[in-house]
Amino acid sequence: MMRHRKRVAKLGKPADQRKALLRALTTEIIRHGRIKTTLVRAKAVRKHVDHMIQLGKRGDLHARRQALAWVYDKDLVHSLFEAAPERYSDREGGYTRVLRTMPRQGDNAKMAVIELV
């Protein structure tokens, strides 16, 4: 099997900084429900937020430990595991929505709002 077209968004950062950025964005989206960031970052973090909600829906011990390994806030993981099963019980994916907004003043970067559905 070849890895053609499987490239990840590098976000202009080394691997350790990229992982820390994605973990921080995931934590803040789960905490606040919606955040404003660049379009490329929003599209990159969408995968991780959806995965955390899938873990919350599963709800077993292994899923909880996997979520605790990624999300920075322990109390936030507990609240996610309490709220996710009933909030997303009828939805089989697509837990986030990315909305484009006006470009950022200064460098004209494409901006977006990512929010939980």
Short mmCIF file of C-alpha atoms in Angstrom, two decimals:
data_model
loop_
_atom_site.label_atom_id
_atom_site.label_comp_id
_atom_site.label_asym_id
_atom_site.label_seq_id
_atom_site.Cartn_x
_atom_site.Cartn_y
_atom_site.Cartn_z
CA MET A 1 0.00 0.00 0.00
CA MET A 2 1.37 3.38 -0.99
CA ARG A 3 0.92 6.62 0.92
CA HIS A 4 -0.01 8.75 -2.07
CA ARG A 5 -2.22 11.74 -1.15
CA LYS A 6 -1.90 11.01 2.59
CA ARG A 7 0.08 14.12 3.48
CA VAL A 8 -0.73 15.98 6.71
CA ALA A 9 -0.92 19.75 7.00
CA LYS A 10 2.50 20.76 8.31
CA LEU A 11 1.30 24.21 9.46
CA GLY A 12 4.82 25.60 9.09
CA LYS A 13 6.00 23.99 12.31
CA PRO A 14 8.21 21.09 13.42
CA ALA A 15 6.41 17.91 14.48
CA ASP A 16 6.55 18.56 18.24
CA GLN A 17 5.23 22.13 17.93
CA ARG A 18 2.55 20.99 15.49
CA LYS A 19 1.34 18.31 17.90
CA ALA A 20 1.28 20.80 20.80
CA LEU A 21 -0.68 23.31 18.69
CA LEU A 22 -3.25 20.70 17.66
CA ARG A 23 -3.63 19.50 21.25
CA ALA A 24 -4.14 23.07 22.48
CA LEU A 25 -6.68 23.88 19.76
CA THR A 26 -8.56 20.64 20.46
CA THR A 27 -8.71 21.47 24.17
CA GLU A 28 -9.99 25.00 23.55
CA ILE A 29 -12.66 23.92 21.04
CA ILE A 30 -14.01 21.37 23.52
CA ARG A 31 -13.90 23.94 26.32
CA HIS A 32 -15.48 26.92 24.52
CA GLY A 33 -17.51 25.27 21.77
CA ARG A 34 -16.16 27.58 19.07
CA ILE A 35 -12.88 29.35 18.37
CA LYS A 36 -11.51 31.61 15.66
CA THR A 37 -8.30 30.50 13.95
CA THR A 38 -6.80 30.25 10.47
CA LEU A 39 -8.60 28.12 7.91
CA VAL A 40 -5.73 25.62 7.56
CA ARG A 41 -5.49 25.13 11.32
CA ALA A 42 -9.26 24.70 11.59
CA LYS A 43 -9.25 22.00 8.92
CA ALA A 44 -6.29 20.26 10.56
CA VAL A 45 -7.78 20.23 14.08
CA ARG A 46 -11.23 19.08 12.94
CA LYS A 47 -10.01 15.47 12.73
CA HIS A 48 -8.74 15.47 16.31
CA VAL A 49 -11.88 17.07 17.78
CA ASP A 50 -14.07 14.51 16.02
CA HIS A 51 -11.89 11.72 17.40
CA MET A 52 -12.19 13.02 20.97
CA ILE A 53 -15.98 13.14 20.66
CA GLN A 54 -15.99 9.59 19.28
CA LEU A 55 -13.99 8.52 22.33
CA GLY A 56 -16.48 10.32 24.56
CA LYS A 57 -19.36 8.49 22.93
CA ARG A 58 -17.62 5.15 23.45
CA GLY A 59 -17.13 5.96 27.10
CA ASP A 60 -15.04 2.97 28.24
CA LEU A 61 -11.88 3.16 30.31
CA HIS A 62 -9.49 2.79 27.38
CA ALA A 63 -11.23 5.60 25.49
CA ARG A 64 -11.04 7.83 28.57
CA ARG A 65 -7.30 7.19 28.91
CA GLN A 66 -6.74 7.92 25.23
CA ALA A 67 -8.60 11.23 25.58
CA LEU A 68 -6.63 12.12 28.73
CA ALA A 69 -3.41 11.52 26.78
CA TRP A 70 -4.41 14.11 24.14
CA VAL A 71 -6.49 16.79 25.90
CA TYR A 72 -4.65 19.03 28.35
CA ASP A 73 -7.46 19.45 30.92
CA LYS A 74 -8.51 16.42 32.98
CA ASP A 75 -11.79 17.97 34.18
CA LEU A 76 -12.68 18.86 30.59
CA VAL A 77 -12.31 15.20 29.57
CA HIS A 78 -14.65 14.13 32.37
CA SER A 79 -17.29 16.68 31.32
CA LEU A 80 -16.89 15.60 27.68
CA PHE A 81 -17.48 11.96 28.59
CA GLU A 82 -20.61 12.93 30.54
CA ALA A 83 -22.09 15.17 27.82
CA ALA A 84 -21.06 13.51 24.54
CA PRO A 85 -23.20 10.34 24.60
CA GLU A 86 -26.53 12.14 24.89
CA ARG A 87 -25.56 15.20 22.84
CA TYR A 88 -24.23 13.25 19.85
CA SER A 89 -26.17 9.97 20.14
CA ASP A 90 -28.00 10.47 16.82
CA ARG A 91 -24.95 11.71 14.89
CA GLU A 92 -22.43 9.32 13.31
CA GLY A 93 -19.68 11.85 12.62
CA GLY A 94 -19.25 15.43 11.50
CA TYR A 95 -19.25 16.90 14.99
CA THR A 96 -17.56 20.14 13.91
CA ARG A 97 -18.42 22.92 11.48
CA VAL A 98 -15.84 25.17 9.80
CA LEU A 99 -17.15 28.57 8.70
CA ARG A 100 -14.96 30.93 6.70
CA THR A 101 -14.73 34.52 7.91
CA MET A 102 -13.00 37.68 6.77
CA PRO A 103 -9.23 37.56 6.11
CA ARG A 104 -6.98 38.63 8.97
CA GLN A 105 -5.88 42.24 8.85
CA GLY A 106 -2.12 42.51 8.65
CA ASP A 107 -1.16 39.41 6.68
CA ASN A 108 -4.46 38.67 4.88
CA ALA A 109 -4.50 35.07 6.13
CA LYS A 110 -7.71 33.13 5.51
CA MET A 111 -9.60 32.94 8.80
CA ALA A 112 -12.31 30.57 9.97
CA VAL A 113 -14.52 29.81 12.94
CA ILE A 114 -14.61 26.16 13.99
CA GLU A 115 -17.49 25.15 16.22
CA LEU A 116 -19.12 22.09 17.67
CA VAL A 117 -22.41 21.18 16.00
#
